[in-house]
C-alpha cells in the first residue's frame, strides 16, 4: 500500500457505551455505522465496501439495507479491525470500491443478541489446548507473563502501574467507564483473578461499538471533517499457544505486524507522537513497547513506572483509558482505532498537543493475530 493514499473520513462509536441492556448486538452495529456515516456527511447508499467481524458482512449489509461490491469478514479476534483497515485501504487503491464502512459492536456485558464464540472440538485449539484447561485469557496468559517477568526483570508493581496511568487518562475522558483515581496499592490489593492478575489489571466487560469510513485521499478533501491518512499497515497471524508457550516471551505476531507498518510508513520510533496498544490485560502495553521496538523488554516496566506514558509524558499511551478503564466489549481494537483518529483530528478529550503521527497496535485471538495501523494528519 502506498503512504497517505487512503484516509479515514468518518469515525464514531455507539451513542452509548457501558451497560446497554435494551439494545441488541446488531442494533449496536447499526448505531455505530449510522453515527460514522453521519460524521462523514454521507448516506447509506454511498457505501460500496463493508468489513466486519464476528457478525458476517451479509448480516450487517442486510440489516443496514446496503449492497456493497466489496466485503471483508476477516475475524481474528480483537485486532480484526486493524486488518480491516489494511484490507480496505488496499481495496480502495485497487479500485474495487470507493467508500468502505468498517463496523464493530458487541453486547459483551448484557449479552443481548450476542453471537456465540465457540471453539470446535476438531480444531487445533479444541484438540490440543481445551483438554488441558486452556480456554480463556485468564487461563492462558498467567504462565507466560510470569516467565516474561522473570526473564526481563519486570515487577508486580510495574505492571500495576500500567493500570494506574491508564486510569489517569480515563479521568480526562467523560465517556470512560472507570474514572476514579487508583494507586499501585489499590491494584495489588484488588481481588485476585488468576495469579499474577488482579481484577484491576484485567479489562472491563461492557457493551458498545464503533465504525470507520475510509475513502481515497483525493476524495477526502470533500468530506466535512479533517481527514486522517493511513501511513503504514501490518498484520500477522499464528497459533496462540505456540506464540506464548514456546517462546515464553511476547508474541511473534506482534513482532511481524509492527515492523511491517513502520517500514511501510517510513518513520522511526522518534517520530511517534501518540501510541495505542491493545490492553486486555495490564501486561500488554509492556509487550507492545518491546515488540514494536521502542525499547528493550527489560526497560518497558520502568519506562511506564517512571511516568513516560502518563499525561504530560514523552510517549502518551492509551489516552482514552484503554480496555482497563475506558471500555472493552470483548474485541477492543475498534476503540483503539477510534482514539487514534480522534488524536489525529485534534478532538480527543485528552488531546496530545501537536500530535502528528499515531501508532495503533492490536492483538487478537489470544495472541494468535496482530495488526498495526499508523495514522497521520499530514499529507
XYZ file of C-alpha atoms in Angstrom:
379
model
C 0.000 0.000 0.000
C 1.201 3.495 -0.783
C 1.515 6.009 2.009
C -1.180 8.647 2.504
C -3.336 7.485 -0.411
C -6.306 6.392 1.729
C -7.892 8.311 4.595
C -10.376 7.858 7.412
C -13.167 10.317 6.580
C -15.708 9.228 9.190
C -15.392 7.800 12.700
C -17.795 7.298 15.573
C -18.697 4.992 18.420
C -22.156 3.931 19.549
C -24.300 6.643 21.095
C -23.915 4.922 24.465
C -21.054 2.903 25.912
C -21.028 0.738 29.024
C -24.084 -1.280 30.001
C -26.800 -1.102 27.324
C -29.389 -3.778 28.196
C -32.088 -2.531 25.829
C -30.151 -2.746 22.544
C -29.178 -5.915 20.677
C -25.737 -6.514 19.235
C -26.807 -5.950 15.633
C -28.587 -2.735 16.669
C -25.318 -1.564 18.210
C -23.648 -2.255 14.853
C -26.248 -0.127 13.120
C -25.957 2.684 15.672
C -22.180 2.853 15.257
C -22.422 2.638 11.475
C -25.034 5.375 11.180
C -23.070 7.626 13.524
C -19.915 7.200 11.430
C -21.795 7.734 8.172
C -23.298 10.941 9.579
C -19.838 12.025 10.759
C -18.637 11.652 7.166
C -21.639 13.514 5.778
C -22.709 10.500 3.705
C -25.806 8.386 3.120
C -26.110 4.617 3.422
C -26.383 4.434 -0.361
C -22.863 5.884 -0.642
C -21.313 2.793 0.971
C -19.955 0.243 -1.524
C -17.496 -1.581 0.720
C -18.151 -3.303 4.066
C -15.951 -5.045 6.627
C -16.931 -6.547 9.954
C -16.010 -9.389 12.333
C -17.991 -12.000 14.290
C -21.216 -10.800 12.684
C -20.963 -11.619 8.970
C -20.855 -8.916 6.280
C -24.098 -10.191 4.769
C -25.924 -9.853 8.103
C -24.770 -6.261 8.553
C -25.407 -5.357 4.912
C -28.915 -6.813 5.076
C -29.709 -5.041 8.336
C -28.471 -1.686 7.012
C -30.060 -2.177 3.613
C -26.901 -1.763 1.534
C -25.449 -3.782 -1.361
C -21.664 -3.467 -1.251
C -19.443 -4.562 -4.141
C -16.558 -5.467 -1.778
C -16.759 -7.196 1.610
C -14.320 -8.483 4.210
C -15.330 -10.813 7.013
C -11.850 -11.379 8.456
C -12.362 -12.388 12.074
C -9.171 -13.000 14.070
C -10.153 -11.562 17.432
C -9.794 -8.087 18.841
C -7.406 -6.751 16.204
C -9.674 -7.749 13.293
C -10.470 -4.098 12.655
C -6.822 -3.165 12.193
C -6.688 -5.839 9.500
C -9.906 -4.483 8.002
C -8.318 -1.043 7.679
C -5.349 -2.566 5.877
C -7.525 -4.627 3.540
C -9.924 -1.759 2.848
C -7.073 0.596 2.003
C -5.726 -1.948 -0.482
C -9.192 -2.436 -1.995
C -9.709 1.305 -2.439
C -6.284 1.660 -4.071
C -7.101 -1.264 -6.376
C -10.360 0.384 -7.457
C -12.546 -2.385 -6.033
C -14.636 0.103 -4.060
C -14.719 3.796 -3.200
C -16.234 4.156 0.272
C -15.726 1.449 2.905
C -17.619 1.059 6.167
C -15.826 -0.908 8.894
C -18.196 -1.666 11.722
C -17.978 -3.461 15.054
C -20.256 -3.922 18.044
C -20.716 -6.317 20.922
C -23.224 -6.796 23.668
C -20.344 -8.016 25.788
C -21.914 -7.241 29.161
C -25.647 -7.575 28.544
C -25.450 -10.452 26.010
C -28.432 -9.196 24.033
C -28.400 -10.969 20.658
C -24.708 -11.706 21.021
C -23.177 -14.104 18.515
C -21.724 -17.106 20.412
C -17.994 -17.701 20.089
C -17.155 -21.378 20.043
C -14.016 -23.469 19.669
C -14.756 -26.551 17.574
C -13.696 -29.822 19.210
C -11.995 -30.868 15.962
C -9.973 -27.651 15.677
C -6.315 -27.483 16.699
C -7.276 -25.461 19.772
C -10.061 -27.914 20.596
C -7.775 -30.918 20.336
C -4.561 -29.668 21.883
C -5.471 -26.829 24.264
C -9.004 -27.256 25.623
C -8.381 -30.751 27.099
C -5.736 -29.178 29.337
C -7.987 -26.376 30.571
C -6.547 -23.657 28.336
C -9.691 -21.869 27.193
C -9.782 -18.242 28.322
C -7.338 -15.350 28.670
C -7.230 -15.875 32.428
C -6.049 -19.469 31.950
C -3.741 -18.761 29.012
C -1.820 -15.624 29.980
C -0.522 -16.122 33.551
C 2.290 -18.660 32.942
C 3.861 -16.807 30.003
C 3.531 -13.495 31.861
C 5.302 -14.897 34.913
C 8.067 -16.155 32.659
C 8.206 -12.759 30.941
C 8.553 -11.057 34.321
C 11.361 -13.409 35.363
C 13.195 -13.161 32.032
C 13.089 -9.378 31.800
C 13.092 -8.293 35.434
C 9.552 -6.895 35.401
C 7.945 -6.410 38.824
C 4.357 -6.717 40.020
C 4.439 -3.018 40.912
C 5.468 -2.057 37.378
C 2.603 -3.999 35.811
C 0.216 -2.471 38.356
C 1.445 0.960 37.299
C 0.042 0.375 33.811
C -3.469 0.331 35.280
C -2.747 3.394 37.437
C -1.531 5.503 34.499
C -4.383 4.489 32.232
C -6.867 5.461 34.923
C -5.245 8.918 34.880
C -6.070 9.168 31.179
C -9.589 7.826 31.755
C -10.236 10.543 34.338
C -9.967 13.055 31.493
C -12.484 11.189 29.320
C -16.190 11.782 30.037
C -17.167 8.537 28.265
C -14.775 6.336 30.227
C -16.350 3.623 32.364
C -13.914 3.970 35.271
C -12.590 7.411 36.246
C -11.785 7.307 39.977
C -8.020 7.534 40.672
C -6.255 4.361 41.801
C -2.831 3.620 43.257
C -0.394 0.742 42.863
C -1.501 -0.458 46.295
C -5.153 -0.397 45.161
C -4.269 -2.559 42.177
C -2.190 -5.077 44.123
C -4.823 -5.337 46.853
C -7.732 -5.821 44.455
C -9.394 -9.222 44.026
C -7.218 -11.980 42.581
C -8.398 -13.379 39.242
C -5.532 -15.654 38.162
C -2.043 -15.074 39.549
C -0.425 -12.657 38.859
C -3.512 -10.808 37.575
C -5.856 -8.984 39.895
C -9.143 -7.538 38.783
C -7.801 -4.012 38.246
C -5.256 -5.481 35.825
C -7.974 -7.094 33.695
C -10.079 -5.420 31.020
C -13.615 -4.220 31.576
C -16.626 -6.104 30.218
C -19.030 -3.675 28.536
C -21.443 -3.112 25.649
C -20.780 -0.836 22.688
C -19.323 -0.490 19.236
C -17.655 1.749 16.701
C -17.292 2.303 12.973
C -14.912 3.895 10.484
C -15.406 5.203 6.939
C -12.465 5.023 4.518
C -12.075 6.722 1.141
C -9.248 7.765 -1.149
C -7.095 10.684 -0.062
C -8.077 12.563 -3.216
C -11.749 12.403 -2.224
C -11.031 13.146 1.449
C -10.972 16.908 0.864
C -14.693 16.747 0.025
C -15.706 15.437 3.434
C -16.716 17.695 6.337
C -14.155 16.546 8.937
C -10.391 16.607 8.921
C -9.113 13.500 7.087
C -6.756 11.131 8.886
C -4.353 9.469 6.473
C -3.130 5.886 6.659
C 0.639 5.999 6.690
C 1.531 2.341 7.238
C -0.085 -1.027 7.966
C 0.930 -4.508 9.106
C -0.676 -7.799 10.081
C 0.232 -11.333 11.130
C -1.375 -14.500 12.492
C -0.085 -17.653 14.182
C -1.004 -20.368 16.668
C -1.605 -18.731 20.070
C -0.095 -21.343 22.357
C 2.978 -21.670 20.141
C 3.342 -17.901 20.340
C 3.308 -17.849 24.104
C 4.371 -21.222 25.448
C 7.182 -21.930 23.004
C 8.840 -18.539 23.230
C 7.830 -17.747 26.836
C 8.098 -14.175 25.695
C 5.739 -11.849 23.929
C 4.006 -12.541 20.623
C 5.783 -13.374 17.389
C 2.746 -11.995 15.553
C 3.403 -8.659 17.302
C 6.959 -8.723 16.019
C 5.804 -9.191 12.426
C 2.905 -6.727 12.179
C 4.591 -3.773 13.891
C 7.813 -3.662 11.860
C 5.833 -4.117 8.628
C 3.826 -0.989 9.422
C 6.899 1.036 10.403
C 8.720 0.079 7.205
C 5.723 0.954 5.063
C 5.260 4.270 6.847
C 8.952 5.107 6.533
C 9.141 6.502 10.056
C 11.329 5.959 13.102
C 10.197 5.484 16.686
C 11.255 9.039 17.463
C 8.604 10.282 15.000
C 5.713 8.785 17.008
C 3.670 11.317 18.984
C 0.911 9.035 20.233
C 0.583 5.308 20.846
C -2.318 2.935 21.343
C -1.545 -0.648 22.434
C -4.330 -3.162 22.966
C -4.586 -3.757 26.716
C -6.927 -6.609 27.513
C -4.580 -7.188 30.449
C -2.104 -4.800 32.041
C 0.971 -6.572 30.712
C 0.173 -5.974 27.029
C 1.498 -2.391 26.837
C 4.840 -3.770 28.064
C 4.837 -6.405 25.333
C 3.882 -3.799 22.752
C 6.590 -1.308 23.697
C 9.199 -4.036 23.384
C 7.888 -5.781 20.278
C 7.328 -2.556 18.383
C 10.953 -1.704 19.046
C 10.569 1.359 21.235
C 12.954 -0.142 23.801
C 14.258 -3.498 25.069
C 11.714 -5.513 27.054
C 13.850 -5.098 30.168
C 13.165 -1.337 30.109
C 9.404 -1.352 29.481
C 8.219 -1.682 33.084
C 10.478 1.084 34.336
C 9.550 3.292 31.365
C 5.885 3.264 32.362
C 6.572 3.368 36.111
C 8.691 6.491 35.598
C 5.684 8.320 34.136
C 6.721 8.458 30.479
C 3.307 7.330 29.217
C 1.079 9.320 31.588
C -0.479 12.726 30.817
C 2.393 15.089 30.097
C 4.827 12.201 29.448
C 7.043 11.917 26.411
C 5.117 8.993 24.841
C 1.368 9.301 25.558
C -0.066 5.777 25.618
C -3.692 4.580 25.633
C -5.025 8.076 26.065
C -8.697 7.071 26.167
C -8.078 4.983 29.304
C -7.684 1.736 27.392
C -9.505 -1.528 27.851
C -8.664 -1.362 31.544
C -10.616 1.848 32.227
C -12.321 3.190 29.066
C -14.309 0.213 27.797
C -13.841 -3.300 26.433
C -16.792 -5.100 24.905
C -14.759 -8.208 24.082
C -12.873 -7.082 20.954
C -11.120 -3.830 21.773
C -9.295 -2.959 18.549
C -12.007 -0.694 17.161
C -11.898 1.554 20.236
C -8.128 1.916 19.972
C -8.542 2.935 16.321
C -11.200 5.464 17.292
C -8.869 7.112 19.794
C -6.017 7.301 17.275
C -8.367 9.009 14.825
C -9.579 11.453 17.480
C -5.989 12.329 18.383
C -5.119 12.949 14.730
C -8.242 15.069 14.278
C -7.435 17.047 17.414
C -10.764 16.176 19.033
C -9.755 13.717 21.795
C -10.910 14.501 25.357
C -7.289 14.175 26.495
C -5.718 15.669 23.393
C -1.958 15.311 22.891
C -0.702 18.759 21.799
C 0.648 18.931 18.228
C 0.348 15.186 17.654
C 1.030 14.318 14.007
C 1.661 10.558 13.993
C -0.271 7.902 15.929
C 0.585 4.202 16.055
C -2.324 1.861 16.822
C -1.264 -1.691 17.650
C -3.612 -4.565 18.381
C -3.692 -8.221 19.338
C -6.383 -10.799 18.741
C -7.366 -14.410 19.251
C -5.381 -14.992 22.445
C -2.188 -13.679 20.809
C -2.915 -15.557 17.578
C -3.089 -12.368 15.496
C -1.742 -8.856 15.421
C -2.454 -5.726 13.405
C -0.780 -2.332 13.311
C -2.041 0.872 11.692
C -0.028 4.094 11.586
C -2.027 7.303 11.103
C -1.050 10.856 10.323
C -2.920 14.145 9.921
C -0.460 15.465 7.362
C -0.236 14.542 3.732
